Amino acid sequence: MSAIMPTYGRLDVTFVRGDGAWLFDAAGTAYLDGVSGIAVTNLGHSHPAVTEAIRIQSGQLLHTSNLYHIPGQQRLASTLTQATGMESVFFCNSGAEANETAIKLARLYGHHRDVSEPKIIVLEGAFHGRTMGALSATGNARIREPFAPLLPGFVRCPRNDIEAVMRASREYPDIVAVHVEPVQGEGGVHALDPGYLKALRRLCDQQGWLLSFDEVQSGNGRCGALFAFERLGVTPDVLATAKGLGNGIPIGACLTRGAASKVLGPGDHGTTFGGSPFACAVGQAVLDTLIDNQLWTRADPIRETLLSSFSDTLTASDKVRDIRGLGLMIGIELDMDCSSLVQRALEQRLLINVTAGNTVRLLPPLVMSDDDAAALGQGLARIINQAANTEIE
């Protein structure tokens, strides 16, 4: 019997090595990685800049705590703010923690405005994490309800429906913030409409609300810009990120600007491990690599090659309801039973993911070659063709 709690339904494969867009099992069999550790290894596996940063920093200093100044933390914060136009950064260890920071900040912002029970608008289909605050903000009732009672103070609206948000503003005078994913990942890979986001920005400005973006998955080059908000043309007041910022080393960040930068003070929030010398050295290497090479410019070419090869190979085109997303967050919604697709792909040495029940989610790394992108698209199409033929039989 395993000593590990059974919280994961794991696939029957164990990886021992990675190189770029490829993972290798103990027997040396290569698998093409279309998941990137769930949008984490944006630079691929064993990137030399990340490896070198780990080597150097691990031989110098791993941890001191936030009782003391950390030069690497200041440097990484400066890089993030200069690249995004944000003003200040709180470092943590994960996306859930970054979202918890955004939630706490919004509530304290409300209290500073004499709102005794501040509320935050969130969206149906959203996923913000599994800690209690982030879970309470998440849209999936199936994963929320077993852990009730949850944190109160969240108002849910359908995505891309500004009228619903305006109705909520009239019904709940104690709203203080709107917290959304510019591209919903777990909810089925839905990019929010730029016009909707711009309307949210205007409404937040009119109402004195904070506009808060969860870019845990969509950030760090994945969507064709360093952060998706830059491509969508709407700048938030609060920005939560993680995943690709460490390329596999745990690090999260909550960025703020304007009034949001003046909310949290000494004693309001904290973390033991967040922003350690080690994590910040790795995050700096990741950001430097992304920015110096503008690697996000690879997102659209990889996407186009992958989807072109997918379409050219697909014979069961009647099974595809929609292809959507932004950059290298790709969602392919299918009109068929998807339960076997991940295992079928694994047998063909491809790593894919299915989310929201019937949407294949592809999250390949920014370093994927055109040939590998084509192979991933062709391989996925063949798997869907086979599954569709099995359904008919």
CSV table of C-alpha atoms in Angstrom, one decimal:
chain,number,residue,atom,x,y,z
A,1,MET,CA,0.0,0.0,0.0
A,2,SER,CA,1.3,3.4,-1.0
A,3,ALA,CA,2.2,5.9,1.8
A,4,ILE,CA,0.9,8.7,-0.4
A,5,MET,CA,-2.6,10.0,0.1
A,6,PRO,CA,-4.7,8.9,-2.9
A,7,THR,CA,-5.6,12.4,-4.1
A,8,TYR,CA,-4.5,11.9,-7.7
A,9,GLY,CA,-5.6,9.5,-10.5
A,10,ARG,CA,-2.1,9.0,-11.9
A,11,LEU,CA,-1.3,7.6,-15.4
A,12,ASP,CA,0.8,4.4,-15.4
A,13,VAL,CA,4.1,6.0,-16.4
A,14,THR,CA,7.1,7.4,-14.5
A,15,PHE,CA,9.4,10.0,-16.0
A,16,VAL,CA,13.0,10.2,-15.1
A,17,ARG,CA,14.5,12.8,-17.5
A,18,GLY,CA,13.4,15.6,-19.7
A,19,ASP,CA,14.8,17.6,-22.6
A,20,GLY,CA,13.0,20.5,-24.3
A,21,ALA,CA,9.6,19.3,-25.3
A,22,TRP,CA,10.3,15.6,-24.5
A,23,LEU,CA,10.1,13.4,-21.4
A,24,PHE,CA,11.7,10.0,-21.0
A,25,ASP,CA,10.7,7.1,-18.8
A,26,ALA,CA,13.0,4.7,-17.0
A,27,ALA,CA,13.3,2.5,-20.1
A,28,GLY,CA,14.4,5.5,-22.2
A,29,THR,CA,11.1,5.8,-24.1
A,30,ALA,CA,10.5,9.3,-25.3
A,31,TYR,CA,7.1,11.1,-24.9
A,32,LEU,CA,6.2,14.3,-26.7
A,33,ASP,CA,5.0,16.7,-24.0
A,34,GLY,CA,1.9,18.7,-24.9
A,35,VAL,CA,1.0,19.6,-21.3
A,36,SER,CA,4.2,21.2,-19.9
A,37,GLY,CA,3.5,20.1,-16.4
A,38,ILE,CA,0.1,21.9,-16.6
A,39,ALA,CA,1.5,25.1,-18.2
A,40,VAL,CA,4.6,25.2,-16.0
A,41,THR,CA,7.7,24.3,-18.1
A,42,ASN,CA,7.2,27.0,-20.7
A,43,LEU,CA,10.9,26.9,-21.4
A,44,GLY,CA,10.8,23.1,-21.7
A,45,HIS,CA,12.6,20.6,-19.6
A,46,SER,CA,16.2,21.0,-18.5
A,47,HIS,CA,16.6,24.5,-20.0
A,48,PRO,CA,20.3,25.4,-19.6
A,49,ALA,CA,19.6,28.9,-18.2
A,50,VAL,CA,17.4,27.4,-15.5
A,51,THR,CA,19.8,24.6,-14.8
A,52,GLU,CA,22.7,27.0,-14.4
A,53,ALA,CA,20.7,29.3,-12.1
A,54,ILE,CA,19.9,26.3,-9.9
A,55,ARG,CA,23.5,25.2,-9.9
A,56,ILE,CA,24.9,28.6,-8.9
A,57,GLN,CA,22.2,29.6,-6.3
A,58,SER,CA,22.1,26.2,-4.6
A,59,GLY,CA,25.8,26.5,-3.9
A,60,GLN,CA,25.4,29.9,-2.4
A,61,LEU,CA,22.2,30.3,-0.4
A,62,LEU,CA,18.7,28.7,-0.4
A,63,HIS,CA,16.7,30.4,2.3
A,64,THR,CA,16.9,33.2,4.9
A,65,SER,CA,13.2,34.1,5.4
A,66,ASN,CA,11.6,37.5,4.9
A,67,LEU,CA,12.9,38.7,8.2
A,68,TYR,CA,15.9,40.0,6.1
A,69,HIS,CA,16.5,41.8,2.8
A,70,ILE,CA,16.8,39.5,-0.2
A,71,PRO,CA,18.6,41.1,-3.1
A,72,GLY,CA,17.4,38.6,-5.7
A,73,GLN,CA,13.8,39.2,-4.6
A,74,GLN,CA,14.2,43.0,-5.3
A,75,ARG,CA,15.8,42.3,-8.6
A,76,LEU,CA,13.1,39.9,-9.7
A,77,ALA,CA,10.4,42.4,-8.5
A,78,SER,CA,12.1,45.1,-10.5
A,79,THR,CA,12.1,43.0,-13.7
A,80,LEU,CA,8.5,42.1,-13.3
A,81,THR,CA,7.3,45.6,-12.7
A,82,GLN,CA,9.4,47.1,-15.5
A,83,ALA,CA,8.1,44.5,-17.9
A,84,THR,CA,4.4,44.8,-16.9
A,85,GLY,CA,3.9,48.4,-15.8
A,86,MET,CA,2.8,47.1,-12.4
A,87,GLU,CA,4.3,48.8,-9.3
A,88,SER,CA,4.9,46.3,-6.5
A,89,VAL,CA,5.1,42.5,-5.9
A,90,PHE,CA,4.4,40.0,-3.1
A,91,PHE,CA,6.2,36.7,-3.7
A,92,CYS,CA,4.7,33.4,-2.6
A,93,ASN,CA,5.0,29.7,-3.6
A,94,SER,CA,2.1,28.9,-5.9
A,95,GLY,CA,-0.9,30.1,-7.9
A,96,ALA,CA,-3.3,29.4,-5.2
A,97,GLU,CA,-1.3,31.5,-2.8
A,98,ALA,CA,-1.1,34.3,-5.3
A,99,ASN,CA,-4.9,34.2,-5.6
A,100,GLU,CA,-5.2,34.1,-1.9
A,101,THR,CA,-3.1,37.3,-1.7
A,102,ALA,CA,-5.4,39.0,-4.3
A,103,ILE,CA,-8.5,38.0,-2.3
A,104,LYS,CA,-7.1,39.2,1.0
A,105,LEU,CA,-5.9,42.4,-0.7
A,106,ALA,CA,-9.4,43.1,-2.1
A,107,ARG,CA,-11.1,42.5,1.2
A,108,LEU,CA,-8.7,44.8,3.1
A,109,TYR,CA,-9.2,47.4,0.3
A,110,GLY,CA,-12.9,47.2,1.0
A,111,HIS,CA,-12.4,47.6,4.8
A,112,HIS,CA,-10.2,50.7,4.1
A,113,ARG,CA,-13.2,52.1,2.3
A,114,ASP,CA,-15.5,51.3,5.3
A,115,VAL,CA,-17.2,48.3,3.5
A,116,SER,CA,-17.8,45.9,6.4
A,117,GLU,CA,-18.6,42.8,4.2
A,118,PRO,CA,-16.8,43.3,0.9
A,119,LYS,CA,-17.7,41.2,-2.0
A,120,ILE,CA,-15.7,40.1,-5.1
A,121,ILE,CA,-17.2,39.3,-8.5
A,122,VAL,CA,-15.9,36.1,-10.0
A,123,LEU,CA,-16.9,34.1,-13.1
A,124,GLU,CA,-18.7,30.9,-13.7
A,125,GLY,CA,-16.3,28.3,-15.1
A,126,ALA,CA,-13.4,29.9,-13.2
A,127,PHE,CA,-10.6,28.0,-11.4
A,128,HIS,CA,-8.4,29.8,-8.9
A,129,GLY,CA,-6.9,27.0,-6.7
A,130,ARG,CA,-7.7,24.6,-4.0
A,131,THR,CA,-7.0,26.5,-0.8
A,132,MET,CA,-10.1,27.6,0.9
A,133,GLY,CA,-10.2,31.2,-0.3
A,134,ALA,CA,-9.2,30.3,-3.9
A,135,LEU,CA,-11.6,27.4,-3.8
A,136,SER,CA,-14.4,29.6,-2.7
A,137,ALA,CA,-13.8,31.8,-5.7
A,138,THR,CA,-13.7,28.8,-8.1
A,139,GLY,CA,-16.7,28.2,-10.3
A,140,ASN,CA,-16.8,24.4,-10.3
A,141,ALA,CA,-19.4,23.4,-7.7
A,142,ARG,CA,-18.4,19.8,-7.9
A,143,ILE,CA,-15.0,20.5,-6.3
A,144,ARG,CA,-16.3,23.3,-4.0
A,145,GLU,CA,-19.2,21.6,-2.3
A,146,PRO,CA,-17.4,18.7,-0.5
A,147,PHE,CA,-15.6,21.4,1.5
A,148,ALA,CA,-18.5,23.5,2.6
A,149,PRO,CA,-19.0,25.8,4.4
A,150,LEU,CA,-16.8,28.0,2.2
A,151,LEU,CA,-15.6,31.6,2.4
A,152,PRO,CA,-18.5,33.9,1.8
A,153,GLY,CA,-18.3,37.1,-0.2
A,154,PHE,CA,-18.2,36.0,-3.8
A,155,VAL,CA,-20.7,37.0,-6.5
A,156,ARG,CA,-20.7,34.7,-9.6
A,157,CYS,CA,-21.5,36.0,-13.1
A,158,PRO,CA,-21.4,34.3,-16.5
A,159,ARG,CA,-18.3,35.0,-18.5
A,160,ASN,CA,-18.4,37.7,-21.2
A,161,ASP,CA,-21.7,39.1,-19.8
A,162,ILE,CA,-21.2,42.7,-18.8
A,163,GLU,CA,-24.9,43.2,-18.2
A,164,ALA,CA,-24.8,40.5,-15.5
A,165,VAL,CA,-21.9,42.4,-13.8
A,166,MET,CA,-23.8,45.6,-13.9
A,167,ARG,CA,-26.9,44.0,-12.4
A,168,ALA,CA,-24.7,42.6,-9.6
A,169,SER,CA,-23.4,46.1,-9.0
A,170,ARG,CA,-26.9,47.3,-8.4
A,171,GLU,CA,-27.8,44.3,-6.2
A,172,TYR,CA,-24.7,44.3,-4.1
A,173,PRO,CA,-23.5,47.8,-3.1
A,174,ASP,CA,-20.6,46.3,-1.2
A,175,ILE,CA,-18.7,44.9,-4.2
A,176,VAL,CA,-15.0,46.0,-4.1
A,177,ALA,CA,-13.3,44.0,-6.8
A,178,VAL,CA,-13.6,41.8,-9.9
A,179,HIS,CA,-11.3,38.7,-10.1
A,180,VAL,CA,-11.1,36.9,-13.4
A,181,GLU,CA,-8.9,34.7,-15.6
A,182,PRO,CA,-8.3,36.4,-18.9
A,183,VAL,CA,-8.1,32.9,-20.3
A,184,GLN,CA,-10.0,30.3,-18.3
A,185,GLY,CA,-7.9,27.1,-18.3
A,186,GLU,CA,-9.6,24.4,-16.2
A,187,GLY,CA,-12.9,25.8,-17.2
A,188,GLY,CA,-12.4,24.6,-20.8
A,189,VAL,CA,-9.8,27.1,-22.3
A,190,HIS,CA,-12.0,30.1,-22.9
A,191,ALA,CA,-10.4,33.4,-23.7
A,192,LEU,CA,-12.5,36.3,-22.4
A,193,ASP,CA,-13.6,38.7,-25.0
A,194,PRO,CA,-11.4,41.9,-25.2
A,195,GLY,CA,-14.5,44.1,-25.4
A,196,TYR,CA,-15.8,42.5,-22.2
A,197,LEU,CA,-12.5,43.0,-20.4
A,198,LYS,CA,-12.4,46.7,-21.5
A,199,ALA,CA,-16.0,47.1,-20.2
A,200,LEU,CA,-14.9,45.6,-16.9
A,201,ARG,CA,-12.0,48.0,-16.8
A,202,ARG,CA,-14.4,51.0,-17.3
A,203,LEU,CA,-16.9,49.7,-14.8
A,204,CYS,CA,-14.2,49.1,-12.1
A,205,ASP,CA,-12.9,52.7,-12.7
A,206,GLN,CA,-16.4,54.1,-12.4
A,207,GLN,CA,-17.2,52.1,-9.2
A,208,GLY,CA,-13.8,52.4,-7.5
A,209,TRP,CA,-13.4,48.6,-7.7
A,210,LEU,CA,-10.1,46.7,-8.2
A,211,LEU,CA,-9.8,44.8,-11.4
A,212,SER,CA,-7.8,41.6,-10.6
A,213,PHE,CA,-6.5,39.1,-13.1
A,214,ASP,CA,-5.5,35.5,-12.4
A,215,GLU,CA,-2.7,34.8,-14.9
A,216,VAL,CA,-1.4,31.8,-13.1
A,217,GLN,CA,-1.7,29.7,-16.2
A,218,SER,CA,-1.9,32.3,-19.0
A,219,GLY,CA,1.2,34.3,-18.0
A,220,ASN,CA,5.0,34.0,-18.5
A,221,GLY,CA,4.9,33.9,-22.3
A,222,ARG,CA,2.3,31.2,-22.8
A,223,CYS,CA,-0.4,33.3,-24.6
A,224,GLY,CA,1.8,35.2,-27.1
A,225,ALA,CA,2.9,38.1,-24.7
A,226,LEU,CA,4.7,38.0,-21.4
A,227,PHE,CA,1.2,38.2,-19.9
A,228,ALA,CA,-2.1,37.8,-21.6
A,229,PHE,CA,-3.4,41.1,-20.4
A,230,GLU,CA,-0.8,42.9,-22.6
A,231,ARG,CA,-2.2,41.2,-25.7
A,232,LEU,CA,-5.8,41.8,-24.7
A,233,GLY,CA,-5.2,45.5,-24.1
A,234,VAL,CA,-6.5,45.7,-20.6
A,235,THR,CA,-4.3,46.4,-17.6
A,236,PRO,CA,-5.5,45.1,-14.2
A,237,ASP,CA,-4.9,46.6,-10.8
A,238,VAL,CA,-3.9,43.2,-9.3
A,239,LEU,CA,-2.1,40.4,-11.2
A,240,ALA,CA,-1.6,36.9,-9.8
A,241,THR,CA,0.8,34.6,-11.5
A,242,ALA,CA,2.9,31.4,-10.8
A,243,LYS,CA,3.3,28.2,-12.8
A,244,GLY,CA,5.7,29.2,-15.7
A,245,LEU,CA,7.5,31.8,-13.6
A,246,GLY,CA,9.7,29.1,-12.0
A,247,ASN,CA,9.6,26.5,-14.9
A,248,GLY,CA,9.2,23.8,-12.3
A,249,ILE,CA,10.6,25.5,-9.2
A,250,PRO,CA,7.7,26.6,-6.9
A,251,ILE,CA,7.2,30.4,-7.0
A,252,GLY,CA,4.2,32.6,-7.2
A,253,ALA,CA,3.7,36.4,-7.3
A,254,CYS,CA,0.9,38.9,-6.8
A,255,LEU,CA,1.6,42.2,-8.6
A,256,THR,CA,-0.2,45.5,-7.9
A,257,ARG,CA,-0.4,49.0,-9.2
A,258,GLY,CA,-2.2,52.2,-8.2
A,259,ALA,CA,-4.4,52.1,-5.1
A,260,ALA,CA,-3.9,48.3,-4.9
A,261,SER,CA,-0.2,48.9,-4.1
A,262,LYS,CA,-1.1,50.9,-1.0
A,263,VAL,CA,-3.3,48.3,0.7
A,264,LEU,CA,-1.1,45.7,2.3
A,265,GLY,CA,1.3,46.8,5.0
A,266,PRO,CA,3.6,45.1,7.6
A,267,GLY,CA,1.8,42.3,9.4
A,268,ASP,CA,-1.1,42.1,6.9
A,269,HIS,CA,0.3,39.1,4.9
A,270,GLY,CA,3.3,36.9,4.9
A,271,THR,CA,5.0,33.7,4.0
A,272,THR,CA,8.0,31.7,5.2
A,273,PHE,CA,9.3,30.3,1.9
A,274,GLY,CA,7.9,32.9,-0.6
A,275,GLY,CA,10.6,34.9,-2.5
A,276,SER,CA,13.5,32.8,-1.2
A,277,PRO,CA,16.9,33.5,-2.8
A,278,PHE,CA,16.7,30.2,-4.6
A,279,ALA,CA,13.2,30.6,-6.0
A,280,CYS,CA,14.0,34.2,-7.1
A,281,ALA,CA,17.2,33.2,-8.8
A,282,VAL,CA,15.3,30.7,-10.9
A,283,GLY,CA,12.5,33.1,-11.6
A,284,GLN,CA,15.0,35.7,-12.7
A,285,ALA,CA,16.6,33.2,-15.1
A,286,VAL,CA,13.2,32.3,-16.5
A,287,LEU,CA,12.2,36.0,-17.0
A,288,ASP,CA,15.5,37.0,-18.5
A,289,THR,CA,15.3,34.1,-21.0
A,290,LEU,CA,11.7,35.0,-22.0
A,291,ILE,CA,12.4,38.7,-22.3
A,292,ASP,CA,15.8,38.6,-23.9
A,293,ASN,CA,14.6,36.2,-26.6
A,294,GLN,CA,11.0,37.4,-26.7
A,295,LEU,CA,10.1,33.7,-26.6
A,296,TRP,CA,6.4,34.5,-26.5
A,297,THR,CA,6.6,35.3,-30.2
A,298,ARG,CA,6.9,31.5,-30.7
A,299,ALA,CA,3.4,30.9,-29.2
A,300,ASP,CA,1.4,31.7,-32.3
A,301,PRO,CA,3.6,29.9,-34.9
A,302,ILE,CA,3.6,26.8,-32.8
A,303,ARG,CA,-0.2,27.0,-32.4
A,304,GLU,CA,-0.7,27.5,-36.1
A,305,THR,CA,1.6,24.6,-37.1
A,306,LEU,CA,0.0,22.3,-34.5
A,307,LEU,CA,-3.6,23.1,-35.5
A,308,SER,CA,-2.9,23.0,-39.2
A,309,SER,CA,-1.4,19.5,-38.9
A,310,PHE,CA,-4.3,18.6,-36.7
A,311,SER,CA,-6.9,19.7,-39.3
A,312,ASP,CA,-5.1,18.1,-42.2
A,313,THR,CA,-5.0,14.7,-40.4
A,314,LEU,CA,-8.4,14.8,-38.8
A,315,THR,CA,-11.1,12.7,-40.6
A,316,ALA,CA,-13.6,12.8,-37.8
A,317,SER,CA,-14.1,16.5,-38.2
A,318,ASP,CA,-17.8,16.2,-37.3
A,319,LYS,CA,-16.6,15.4,-33.7
A,320,VAL,CA,-15.0,18.8,-33.2
A,321,ARG,CA,-17.4,21.4,-31.8
A,322,ASP,CA,-14.9,24.2,-31.3
A,323,ILE,CA,-11.2,25.1,-31.3
A,324,ARG,CA,-10.3,28.1,-29.0
A,325,GLY,CA,-7.9,29.7,-26.6
A,326,LEU,CA,-5.0,32.1,-27.0
A,327,GLY,CA,-1.4,31.3,-28.0
A,328,LEU,CA,-0.3,28.1,-26.4
A,329,MET,CA,-3.5,27.6,-24.3
A,330,ILE,CA,-5.4,25.5,-26.8
A,331,GLY,CA,-8.8,24.0,-26.3
A,332,ILE,CA,-10.4,21.5,-28.7
A,333,GLU,CA,-14.0,20.8,-27.6
A,334,LEU,CA,-15.3,17.5,-28.8
A,335,ASP,CA,-18.7,16.0,-29.3
A,336,MET,CA,-17.7,12.5,-28.1
A,337,ASP,CA,-16.7,10.6,-25.1
A,338,CYS,CA,-13.2,11.8,-24.1
A,339,SER,CA,-12.6,9.5,-21.2
A,340,SER,CA,-10.2,7.3,-23.2
A,341,LEU,CA,-8.2,10.0,-25.1
A,342,VAL,CA,-5.5,10.7,-22.5
A,343,GLN,CA,-4.7,6.9,-22.2
A,344,ARG,CA,-4.8,6.5,-26.0
A,345,ALA,CA,-2.4,9.4,-26.4
A,346,LEU,CA,-0.1,8.0,-23.7
A,347,GLU,CA,0.1,4.7,-25.6
A,348,GLN,CA,1.1,6.7,-28.7
A,349,ARG,CA,3.8,8.5,-26.6
A,350,LEU,CA,1.9,11.8,-26.5
A,351,LEU,CA,1.0,13.7,-23.4
A,352,ILE,CA,-2.3,15.6,-23.5
A,353,ASN,CA,-4.9,16.6,-21.0
A,354,VAL,CA,-8.8,16.7,-21.0
A,355,THR,CA,-10.6,19.3,-19.0
A,356,ALA,CA,-14.2,20.5,-18.5
A,357,GLY,CA,-15.3,17.0,-19.5
A,358,ASN,CA,-14.9,17.1,-23.2
A,359,THR,CA,-12.2,19.6,-24.1
A,360,VAL,CA,-8.7,18.5,-25.0
A,361,ARG,CA,-6.3,21.0,-23.5
A,362,LEU,CA,-2.9,21.4,-25.1
A,363,LEU,CA,-0.2,23.5,-23.3
A,364,PRO,CA,3.0,22.8,-25.2
A,365,PRO,CA,6.3,24.6,-24.3
A,366,LEU,CA,7.5,27.7,-26.1
A,367,VAL,CA,10.6,25.9,-27.1
A,368,MET,CA,8.7,23.2,-29.1
A,369,SER,CA,10.0,22.9,-32.7
A,370,ASP,CA,7.7,23.2,-35.7
A,371,ASP,CA,8.3,19.5,-36.5
A,372,ASP,CA,7.3,18.5,-33.0
A,373,ALA,CA,4.2,20.8,-33.1
A,374,ALA,CA,3.2,19.1,-36.3
A,375,ALA,CA,3.7,15.7,-34.8
A,376,LEU,CA,1.6,16.6,-31.8
A,377,GLY,CA,-1.2,17.9,-34.0
A,378,GLN,CA,-1.1,14.8,-36.2
A,379,GLY,CA,-0.9,12.4,-33.3
A,380,LEU,CA,-3.9,14.0,-31.6
A,381,ALA,CA,-6.0,13.9,-34.8
A,382,ARG,CA,-5.2,10.2,-35.3
A,383,ILE,CA,-6.2,9.4,-31.7
A,384,ILE,CA,-9.6,11.2,-32.2
A,385,ASN,CA,-10.1,9.4,-35.5
A,386,GLN,CA,-9.6,6.1,-33.8
A,387,ALA,CA,-11.8,7.0,-30.9
A,388,ALA,CA,-14.6,8.1,-33.2
A,389,ASN,CA,-14.3,4.9,-35.2
A,390,THR,CA,-14.6,2.9,-31.9
A,391,GLU,CA,-17.8,4.8,-31.0
A,392,ILE,CA,-19.3,3.9,-34.4
A,393,GLU,CA,-18.4,0.2,-33.9
